[in-house]
Amino acid sequence: MPEFRFEPVIMPPGAQKLRIEVRAFLAEERNRGTFAPTVGAMTASDAAFSAKCGERGYLGMTWPKQYGGHERSALERYVVVEELLAAGAPVMAHWIADRQSGPQILKHGNERIKKMILPEIAAGRCHFAIGMSEPDTGSDLASVKTRAHPVDGGFRVTGRKVWTSYAHLAHYTIALVRTGGRPEDRHVGLTQLIVDMKSPGIEIRPIINVYGAHEFNEITFDDVFVPEDMCVGGVGQGWAMVTSELAFERSGPDRFMSTYPLLVEAFREVGDTPGAMAAAELGRLVAHLATLRRMSSSIAGMLNEGQSPVTEAALVKDLGTTFEQSIPEITRRILPLEPRSDGNDHTYDELQQLSQLQAPCYSIRGGTREILRGMIARGLGLR
Ligand SMILES: Cc1cc2nc3c(=O)[nH]c(=O)nc-3n(C[C@H](O)[C@H](O)[C@H](O)COP(=O)(O)OP(=O)(O)OC[C@H]3O[C@@H](n4cnc5c(N)ncnc54)[C@H](O)[C@@H]3O)c2cc1C
């Protein structure tokens, strides 16, 4: 029976120095009032903050210098990502581009596109959205209906995408479209296209979420022209591209650190002499966190070596989202919210309330729990 591979990784020599540098940058930005820590990992967007990350060399870290990258290792990138999330920084503007669209373009994109887009992503000035889900197609991506038909010099795209996070602020969306066959043909005939969000024929409608924020959208494509070199990975290769992309999307610290800033505040609230129950519950959470870090950094090591650990990534996302959902649940038991009017800063209360509203979405975005468990079972040869 196939087994999970989670080889331990050794952090490169410069990693600790880098961690200290990133922490100092984040402390300075926080003191300046650039941001207040928040939960959700990928919910707060600030283009100016992303540009600062770009200036400091924290984006496109592993890419070749000729495309604006910094030729650092995936594990150094891991350190930066972890520190940004631990601080609850507003990373959303650059997140998708740096995490998955950029690596896809680097690996499968045409030379003109690589030169045009990658340096801008690395500078924190070019932001992407993911156009996979459709009104009747979320988990079952193979049945997408948005169509792209070939025309002179490119494609014409018609269809609808939904739940497209931050598409209203993105410069480009990578859309999964059907270039051949029918929805019943499943994996055959799917293609990934980079769509410029300024193209005529695109309409973006906001979807307001349960806590009143405009984070995701519905996009309508009405005969939108996409030049042929904006196709990533070749016509008909969409399914292979999506599955390899999901290993990047599902395995990082953003899949278990969404509510980490709340955990830190809970520690602050219980102080140096927690009761026995608080000590046991918080101790267990820290132990789980250490295990998830070990698993997730191991995947970063495998991705660094060019492997595609899809089953392991699905496992990290499933365990990771269960963990990040458990933080508001457990801290609520230890530290119930009481009305407080003592004039002090109550970051804990704010983060607790927001986490409770957000938490259900963690195990839906990026692939639902049931789908991940099905993939894990298949990866282990159990179905
Ligand atoms: C906060 C947030 C941000 C998102 N951002 C994006 C984005 O930027 N881009 C994008 O493309 N999408 C995005 N999504 C969409 C997300 O990926 C989909 O919602 C998700 O894949 C589920 O699809 P669905 O909503 O169509 O549900 P469905 O696929 O209809 O699923 C409904 C329920 O049925 C279960 N189910 C479905 N199929 C099976 C099966 N075969 N076996 C067992 N159970 C099954 C699911 O687990 C789920 O519980 C986002 C979602 C959220 C919540």
Short mmCIF file of C-alpha atoms and ligand atoms in Angstrom, two decimals:
data_model
loop_
_atom_site.label_atom_id
_atom_site.label_comp_id
_atom_site.label_asym_id
_atom_site.label_seq_id
_atom_site.Cartn_x
_atom_site.Cartn_y
_atom_site.Cartn_z
CA MET A 1 0.00 0.00 0.00
CA PRO A 2 1.41 3.48 -0.84
CA GLU A 3 2.57 5.45 2.20
CA PHE A 4 2.79 9.10 3.09
CA ARG A 5 6.23 10.63 2.69
CA PHE A 6 7.10 13.30 5.22
CA GLU A 7 10.89 13.38 5.29
CA PRO A 8 12.24 15.93 7.80
CA VAL A 9 13.91 18.96 6.27
CA ILE A 10 16.88 20.91 7.52
CA MET A 11 16.43 24.66 7.32
CA PRO A 12 19.20 26.30 5.24
CA PRO A 13 21.94 28.24 7.10
CA GLY A 14 20.51 31.70 6.32
CA ALA A 15 16.98 30.86 7.47
CA GLN A 16 17.28 32.07 11.07
CA LYS A 17 18.87 35.37 10.04
CA LEU A 18 16.10 35.83 7.47
CA ARG A 19 13.44 35.10 10.11
CA ILE A 20 14.86 37.80 12.37
CA GLU A 21 14.94 40.28 9.48
CA VAL A 22 11.31 39.58 8.54
CA ARG A 23 10.19 39.88 12.16
CA ALA A 24 11.95 43.26 12.48
CA PHE A 25 10.28 44.49 9.26
CA LEU A 26 6.84 43.38 10.48
CA ALA A 27 7.32 44.91 13.94
CA GLU A 28 8.33 48.20 12.33
CA GLU A 29 5.31 48.19 10.01
CA ARG A 30 2.99 47.36 12.87
CA ASN A 31 4.41 50.11 15.04
CA ARG A 32 3.95 52.53 12.16
CA GLY A 33 0.27 51.56 12.06
CA THR A 34 0.49 49.99 8.59
CA PHE A 35 -1.55 47.05 9.85
CA ALA A 36 -3.17 45.53 12.91
CA PRO A 37 -2.93 41.72 13.15
CA THR A 38 -5.93 39.92 11.75
CA VAL A 39 -7.11 36.36 11.27
CA GLY A 40 -8.05 34.54 8.07
CA ALA A 41 -4.56 34.29 6.51
CA MET A 42 -5.74 35.44 3.10
CA THR A 43 -8.43 37.97 3.88
CA ALA A 44 -6.71 41.34 4.36
CA SER A 45 -5.39 43.03 1.21
CA ASP A 46 -3.08 46.05 1.06
CA ALA A 47 -1.30 46.72 -2.24
CA ALA A 48 1.19 49.15 -0.62
CA PHE A 49 2.18 46.52 1.95
CA SER A 50 2.64 43.93 -0.82
CA ALA A 51 4.86 46.37 -2.74
CA LYS A 52 7.01 46.74 0.40
CA CYS A 53 7.32 42.94 0.59
CA GLY A 54 8.40 43.03 -3.06
CA GLU A 55 11.04 45.72 -2.37
CA ARG A 56 12.49 43.61 0.41
CA GLY A 57 12.80 40.55 -1.82
CA TYR A 58 10.07 38.54 -0.07
CA LEU A 59 8.13 37.72 -3.26
CA GLY A 60 9.12 35.44 -6.14
CA MET A 61 11.86 34.33 -3.77
CA THR A 62 12.69 31.04 -5.49
CA TRP A 63 12.46 32.27 -9.10
CA PRO A 64 15.43 32.99 -11.39
CA LYS A 65 16.87 36.51 -11.20
CA GLN A 66 16.18 37.03 -14.91
CA TYR A 67 12.46 37.05 -14.08
CA GLY A 68 12.77 39.32 -11.05
CA GLY A 69 13.25 36.44 -8.59
CA HIS A 70 15.87 36.02 -5.90
CA GLU A 71 17.05 32.41 -6.40
CA ARG A 72 16.49 31.49 -2.77
CA SER A 73 15.29 28.10 -1.57
CA ALA A 74 11.68 27.02 -0.99
CA LEU A 75 12.54 26.68 2.69
CA GLU A 76 13.66 30.32 2.93
CA ARG A 77 10.38 31.26 1.28
CA TYR A 78 8.65 29.07 3.85
CA VAL A 79 10.21 31.12 6.66
CA VAL A 80 8.97 34.40 5.15
CA VAL A 81 5.46 33.05 4.57
CA GLU A 82 5.29 31.72 8.10
CA GLU A 83 6.35 35.03 9.64
CA LEU A 84 3.88 37.05 7.54
CA LEU A 85 1.04 34.78 8.66
CA ALA A 86 2.16 34.66 12.30
CA ALA A 87 2.02 38.46 12.36
CA GLY A 88 -1.49 38.47 10.83
CA ALA A 89 -0.18 40.79 8.07
CA PRO A 90 -2.34 41.93 5.10
CA VAL A 91 -0.87 39.59 2.48
CA MET A 92 -3.83 38.91 0.22
CA ALA A 93 -2.92 41.29 -2.63
CA HIS A 94 0.20 39.30 -3.57
CA TRP A 95 -0.71 35.90 -2.11
CA ILE A 96 -2.18 34.01 -5.06
CA ALA A 97 0.35 35.37 -7.56
CA ASP A 98 3.33 34.54 -5.36
CA ARG A 99 2.03 31.16 -4.17
CA GLN A 100 0.66 29.57 -7.32
CA SER A 101 0.08 31.72 -10.43
CA GLY A 102 3.73 32.83 -10.64
CA PRO A 103 5.14 29.30 -10.22
CA GLN A 104 2.72 28.04 -12.91
CA ILE A 105 3.75 30.77 -15.34
CA LEU A 106 7.43 30.16 -14.59
CA LYS A 107 7.08 26.44 -15.27
CA HIS A 108 4.64 26.42 -18.18
CA GLY A 109 4.35 29.98 -19.51
CA ASN A 110 5.48 31.43 -22.78
CA GLU A 111 8.71 33.52 -22.71
CA ARG A 112 7.00 36.85 -23.47
CA ILE A 113 4.52 36.33 -20.64
CA LYS A 114 7.23 35.30 -18.19
CA LYS A 115 9.22 38.48 -18.93
CA MET A 116 6.13 40.66 -18.78
CA ILE A 117 4.44 39.28 -15.66
CA LEU A 118 6.92 37.58 -13.31
CA PRO A 119 9.05 40.66 -12.44
CA GLU A 120 5.86 42.57 -11.67
CA ILE A 121 4.64 39.81 -9.33
CA ALA A 122 8.03 39.73 -7.61
CA ALA A 123 7.81 43.49 -7.14
CA GLY A 124 4.41 43.07 -5.46
CA ARG A 125 2.71 45.15 -8.15
CA CYS A 126 0.83 42.44 -10.06
CA HIS A 127 -1.98 40.51 -8.38
CA PHE A 128 -3.83 37.38 -9.46
CA ALA A 129 -7.12 35.60 -8.77
CA ILE A 130 -8.05 31.93 -9.26
CA GLY A 131 -10.93 31.29 -11.68
CA MET A 132 -11.70 27.63 -11.14
CA SER A 133 -15.15 27.39 -9.44
CA GLU A 134 -18.38 27.96 -11.38
CA PRO A 135 -21.99 28.28 -10.24
CA ASP A 136 -22.59 24.53 -10.57
CA THR A 137 -18.99 23.39 -10.42
CA GLY A 138 -16.93 23.77 -7.27
CA SER A 139 -15.67 20.42 -6.08
CA ASP A 140 -16.22 18.78 -9.45
CA LEU A 141 -13.87 20.99 -11.46
CA ALA A 142 -13.72 18.58 -14.36
CA SER A 143 -17.24 19.63 -15.34
CA VAL A 144 -16.47 23.34 -15.96
CA LYS A 145 -18.64 24.91 -18.62
CA THR A 146 -16.89 28.22 -19.35
CA ARG A 147 -15.89 27.91 -22.99
CA ALA A 148 -12.97 29.29 -24.96
CA HIS A 149 -13.11 28.88 -28.73
CA PRO A 150 -10.10 29.52 -30.95
CA VAL A 151 -10.09 32.65 -33.10
CA ASP A 152 -7.36 34.42 -35.04
CA GLY A 153 -4.47 35.07 -32.59
CA GLY A 154 -6.16 33.66 -29.51
CA PHE A 155 -9.43 32.62 -27.89
CA ARG A 156 -12.87 34.05 -27.15
CA VAL A 157 -14.09 33.17 -23.65
CA THR A 158 -17.73 33.01 -22.55
CA GLY A 159 -19.01 31.77 -19.20
CA ARG A 160 -19.22 32.44 -15.48
CA LYS A 161 -16.93 31.95 -12.48
CA VAL A 162 -17.94 32.26 -8.85
CA TRP A 163 -16.32 32.67 -5.41
CA THR A 164 -13.36 34.30 -7.15
CA SER A 165 -11.46 35.78 -4.21
CA TYR A 166 -10.23 39.34 -4.71
CA ALA A 167 -10.88 39.30 -8.47
CA HIS A 168 -12.09 42.90 -8.10
CA LEU A 169 -8.56 43.94 -7.14
CA ALA A 170 -6.62 41.50 -9.35
CA HIS A 171 -4.81 42.41 -12.55
CA TYR A 172 -5.24 38.88 -13.96
CA THR A 173 -7.30 35.75 -13.30
CA ILE A 174 -6.10 32.31 -14.36
CA ALA A 175 -9.32 30.76 -15.62
CA LEU A 176 -9.92 27.06 -16.12
CA VAL A 177 -11.93 26.82 -19.35
CA ARG A 178 -13.18 24.24 -21.80
CA THR A 179 -11.45 24.43 -25.17
CA GLY A 180 -12.65 21.07 -26.41
CA GLY A 181 -15.24 18.40 -25.78
CA ARG A 182 -18.34 18.65 -23.60
CA PRO A 183 -18.62 18.93 -19.78
CA GLU A 184 -19.33 15.15 -19.82
CA ASP A 185 -15.87 14.62 -21.34
CA ARG A 186 -14.47 15.52 -17.93
CA HIS A 187 -10.68 16.00 -17.81
CA VAL A 188 -10.27 16.08 -21.58
CA GLY A 189 -10.36 19.47 -23.31
CA LEU A 190 -9.62 21.73 -20.33
CA THR A 191 -7.18 24.63 -20.61
CA GLN A 192 -5.82 27.37 -18.31
CA LEU A 193 -5.87 30.93 -19.67
CA ILE A 194 -4.46 34.10 -18.10
CA VAL A 195 -7.20 36.66 -18.48
CA ASP A 196 -6.39 40.36 -18.22
CA MET A 197 -9.10 41.75 -15.94
CA LYS A 198 -9.25 44.99 -17.94
CA SER A 199 -10.39 43.13 -21.08
CA PRO A 200 -13.69 44.24 -22.63
CA GLY A 201 -16.55 41.82 -21.87
CA ILE A 202 -15.70 41.14 -18.21
CA GLU A 203 -18.22 41.97 -15.52
CA ILE A 204 -17.36 41.52 -11.84
CA ARG A 205 -20.15 41.40 -9.27
CA PRO A 206 -19.36 41.42 -5.54
CA ILE A 207 -20.55 38.64 -3.23
CA ILE A 208 -20.70 39.96 0.33
CA ASN A 209 -19.76 37.32 2.89
CA VAL A 210 -21.22 36.49 6.29
CA TYR A 211 -19.17 39.16 8.13
CA GLY A 212 -20.15 41.85 5.65
CA ALA A 213 -16.88 41.95 3.70
CA HIS A 214 -16.39 42.04 -0.06
CA GLU A 215 -13.80 39.29 -0.51
CA PHE A 216 -15.18 37.16 -3.30
CA ASN A 217 -17.02 37.76 -6.55
CA GLU A 218 -18.92 36.41 -9.48
CA ILE A 219 -17.27 37.05 -12.86
CA THR A 220 -19.08 36.96 -16.19
CA PHE A 221 -17.02 36.58 -19.37
CA ASP A 222 -18.92 37.69 -22.46
CA ASP A 223 -16.89 36.88 -25.58
CA VAL A 224 -13.65 38.05 -23.93
CA PHE A 225 -10.57 37.95 -26.17
CA VAL A 226 -7.47 36.24 -24.72
CA PRO A 227 -4.25 36.26 -26.80
CA GLU A 228 -2.93 32.78 -27.57
CA ASP A 229 0.31 33.22 -25.64
CA MET A 230 -1.73 33.78 -22.47
CA CYS A 231 -2.44 30.04 -22.44
CA VAL A 232 -0.43 28.37 -19.66
CA GLY A 233 0.78 24.84 -20.28
CA GLY A 234 -0.83 24.27 -23.66
CA VAL A 235 -4.33 23.67 -24.97
CA GLY A 236 -5.95 20.62 -23.35
CA GLN A 237 -3.45 20.54 -20.47
CA GLY A 238 -5.72 22.30 -17.96
CA TRP A 239 -6.44 19.29 -15.78
CA ALA A 240 -2.77 18.37 -15.29
CA MET A 241 -2.01 22.03 -14.53
CA VAL A 242 -4.79 22.37 -11.96
CA THR A 243 -3.82 19.21 -10.09
CA SER A 244 -0.15 20.20 -9.85
CA GLU A 245 -1.11 23.75 -8.80
CA LEU A 246 -3.24 22.43 -5.97
CA ALA A 247 -0.16 20.91 -4.27
CA PHE A 248 1.16 24.48 -3.92
CA GLU A 249 -2.24 25.78 -2.89
CA ARG A 250 -2.96 23.20 -0.22
CA SER A 251 0.23 22.52 1.65
CA GLY A 252 1.52 25.84 2.97
CA PRO A 253 1.27 27.44 6.42
CA ASP A 254 -1.74 29.43 5.16
CA ARG A 255 -3.69 26.17 5.59
CA PHE A 256 -3.13 25.93 9.34
CA MET A 257 -2.19 29.43 10.52
CA SER A 258 -5.39 31.36 9.75
CA THR A 259 -6.23 31.74 13.43
CA TYR A 260 -2.67 31.71 14.83
CA PRO A 261 -2.88 35.44 15.82
CA LEU A 262 -5.89 34.49 17.98
CA LEU A 263 -3.86 31.75 19.67
CA VAL A 264 -1.13 34.29 20.50
CA GLU A 265 -3.72 36.66 21.99
CA ALA A 266 -5.21 33.78 24.02
CA PHE A 267 -1.76 33.14 25.53
CA ARG A 268 -1.51 36.83 26.37
CA GLU A 269 -4.94 36.78 28.01
CA VAL A 270 -4.29 33.72 30.21
CA GLY A 271 -0.95 35.19 31.30
CA ASP A 272 1.91 33.43 33.09
CA THR A 273 -0.27 31.45 35.48
CA PRO A 274 -2.99 29.76 33.41
CA GLY A 275 -5.44 27.38 35.11
CA ALA A 276 -4.94 23.64 34.61
CA MET A 277 -7.56 23.37 31.85
CA ALA A 278 -6.20 26.36 29.91
CA ALA A 279 -2.63 25.04 30.20
CA ALA A 280 -3.64 21.59 28.94
CA GLU A 281 -5.78 22.90 26.05
CA LEU A 282 -3.28 25.50 24.88
CA GLY A 283 -0.42 23.02 25.25
CA ARG A 284 -2.25 20.53 23.04
CA LEU A 285 -2.79 23.20 20.37
CA VAL A 286 0.91 24.06 20.36
CA ALA A 287 1.81 20.37 20.01
CA HIS A 288 -0.53 20.06 17.01
CA LEU A 289 0.95 23.20 15.51
CA ALA A 290 4.48 21.79 15.79
CA THR A 291 3.40 18.61 13.98
CA LEU A 292 1.68 20.51 11.18
CA ARG A 293 4.75 22.72 10.71
CA ARG A 294 6.90 19.67 10.37
CA MET A 295 4.56 18.11 7.77
CA SER A 296 4.10 21.30 5.80
CA SER A 297 7.82 22.19 5.71
CA SER A 298 8.52 18.65 4.52
CA ILE A 299 6.20 19.30 1.55
CA ALA A 300 8.03 22.59 0.87
CA GLY A 301 11.20 20.48 0.68
CA MET A 302 9.57 18.06 -1.81
CA LEU A 303 8.22 20.91 -3.97
CA ASN A 304 11.75 22.36 -3.94
CA GLU A 305 12.98 19.11 -5.45
CA GLY A 306 10.36 19.26 -8.22
CA GLN A 307 8.10 16.57 -6.78
CA SER A 308 4.30 16.89 -6.70
CA PRO A 309 3.18 15.54 -3.31
CA VAL A 310 -0.54 15.87 -4.00
CA THR A 311 -1.78 13.33 -1.41
CA GLU A 312 0.44 14.72 1.35
CA ALA A 313 -0.73 18.26 0.51
CA ALA A 314 -4.37 17.14 0.79
CA LEU A 315 -3.60 15.63 4.20
CA VAL A 316 -1.95 18.85 5.45
CA LYS A 317 -4.93 20.89 4.30
CA ASP A 318 -7.46 18.58 5.94
CA LEU A 319 -5.59 18.36 9.27
CA GLY A 320 -4.53 22.00 9.05
CA THR A 321 -8.00 23.45 8.55
CA THR A 322 -9.37 21.24 11.35
CA PHE A 323 -6.63 22.70 13.57
CA GLU A 324 -7.23 26.33 12.63
CA GLN A 325 -10.97 25.85 13.16
CA SER A 326 -10.33 24.34 16.58
CA ILE A 327 -8.47 27.42 17.88
CA PRO A 328 -11.55 29.71 18.16
CA GLU A 329 -13.57 26.76 19.48
CA ILE A 330 -11.09 25.88 22.25
CA THR A 331 -10.11 29.43 23.20
CA ARG A 332 -13.82 30.31 23.48
CA ARG A 333 -14.15 27.60 26.11
CA ILE A 334 -11.11 28.81 28.06
CA LEU A 335 -11.76 32.53 27.65
CA PRO A 336 -15.46 33.21 27.04
CA LEU A 337 -16.22 36.65 25.69
CA GLU A 338 -17.59 39.02 28.33
CA PRO A 339 -18.61 42.63 27.71
CA ARG A 340 -15.59 44.78 28.71
CA SER A 341 -15.59 48.54 28.98
CA ASP A 342 -12.33 49.20 30.79
CA GLY A 343 -10.83 51.25 27.95
CA ASN A 344 -8.07 48.66 27.31
CA ASP A 345 -7.13 47.16 23.95
CA HIS A 346 -9.08 43.93 23.46
CA THR A 347 -7.54 42.45 20.35
CA TYR A 348 -8.46 38.99 21.67
CA ASP A 349 -12.20 39.80 21.58
CA GLU A 350 -12.07 41.15 18.05
CA LEU A 351 -10.04 38.24 16.70
CA GLN A 352 -12.25 35.72 18.50
CA GLN A 353 -15.43 37.13 17.00
CA LEU A 354 -14.01 37.35 13.49
CA SER A 355 -12.52 33.84 13.71
CA GLN A 356 -15.87 32.35 14.66
CA LEU A 357 -17.49 33.88 11.59
CA GLN A 358 -14.66 32.93 9.27
CA ALA A 359 -13.82 29.45 10.52
CA PRO A 360 -16.45 27.46 8.54
CA CYS A 361 -14.92 28.66 5.25
CA TYR A 362 -11.43 27.32 6.01
CA SER A 363 -12.48 23.76 5.21
CA ILE A 364 -14.32 24.82 2.03
CA ARG A 365 -11.88 27.19 0.26
CA GLY A 366 -9.14 25.39 -1.66
CA GLY A 367 -11.07 22.09 -1.64
CA THR A 368 -13.66 20.77 0.81
CA ARG A 369 -12.94 18.31 3.58
CA GLU A 370 -14.87 15.47 1.89
CA ILE A 371 -13.02 15.94 -1.40
CA LEU A 372 -9.63 15.99 0.33
CA ARG A 373 -10.43 12.82 2.26
CA GLY A 374 -11.46 11.13 -0.99
CA MET A 375 -8.11 12.13 -2.53
CA ILE A 376 -6.19 10.88 0.49
CA ALA A 377 -8.00 7.54 0.35
CA ARG A 378 -7.25 7.26 -3.38
CA GLY A 379 -3.60 8.23 -2.84
CA LEU A 380 -3.31 5.45 -0.26
CA GLY A 381 -4.93 2.95 -2.63
CA LEU A 382 -8.03 2.58 -0.44
CA ARG A 383 -10.58 3.43 -3.14
C1 LIG B 1 -13.64 31.82 1.33
C2 LIG B 1 -13.67 31.13 0.02
C3 LIG B 1 -12.83 31.57 -1.00
C4 LIG B 1 -12.86 30.91 -2.23
N1 LIG B 1 -12.05 31.40 -3.23
C5 LIG B 1 -12.08 30.81 -4.45
C6 LIG B 1 -11.30 31.34 -5.52
O1 LIG B 1 -10.58 32.33 -5.35
N2 LIG B 1 -11.40 30.75 -6.72
C7 LIG B 1 -12.17 29.66 -6.96
O2 LIG B 1 -12.16 29.15 -8.08
N3 LIG B 1 -12.95 29.14 -5.97
C8 LIG B 1 -12.92 29.69 -4.73
N4 LIG B 1 -13.70 29.20 -3.71
C9 LIG B 1 -14.62 28.12 -4.02
C10 LIG B 1 -14.28 26.80 -3.38
O3 LIG B 1 -13.11 26.24 -3.87
C11 LIG B 1 -15.52 25.94 -3.58
O4 LIG B 1 -16.55 26.53 -2.82
C12 LIG B 1 -15.33 24.55 -3.15
O5 LIG B 1 -14.48 23.92 -4.05
C13 LIG B 1 -16.66 23.79 -3.03
O6 LIG B 1 -17.40 23.87 -4.21
P1 LIG B 1 -18.98 24.23 -4.17
O7 LIG B 1 -19.13 25.46 -3.34
O8 LIG B 1 -19.49 24.21 -5.57
O9 LIG B 1 -19.64 23.04 -3.34
P2 LIG B 1 -20.06 21.60 -3.87
O10 LIG B 1 -19.00 21.06 -4.76
O11 LIG B 1 -21.44 21.69 -4.42
O12 LIG B 1 -20.07 20.78 -2.51
C14 LIG B 1 -21.13 20.88 -1.56
C15 LIG B 1 -20.89 19.83 -0.48
O13 LIG B 1 -20.90 18.51 -1.07
C16 LIG B 1 -19.69 17.82 -0.79
N5 LIG B 1 -19.28 17.03 -1.96
C17 LIG B 1 -19.20 17.45 -3.25
N6 LIG B 1 -18.77 16.45 -4.05
C18 LIG B 1 -18.56 15.38 -3.24
C19 LIG B 1 -18.09 14.05 -3.47
N7 LIG B 1 -17.74 13.62 -4.69
N8 LIG B 1 -17.99 13.21 -2.39
C20 LIG B 1 -18.31 13.63 -1.13
N9 LIG B 1 -18.78 14.88 -0.86
C21 LIG B 1 -18.90 15.74 -1.89
C22 LIG B 1 -18.66 18.91 -0.52
O14 LIG B 1 -17.61 18.43 0.32
C23 LIG B 1 -19.52 19.96 0.18
O15 LIG B 1 -19.65 19.66 1.55
C24 LIG B 1 -13.71 29.81 -2.46
C25 LIG B 1 -14.55 29.36 -1.43
C26 LIG B 1 -14.53 30.01 -0.21
C27 LIG B 1 -15.45 29.54 0.87
#
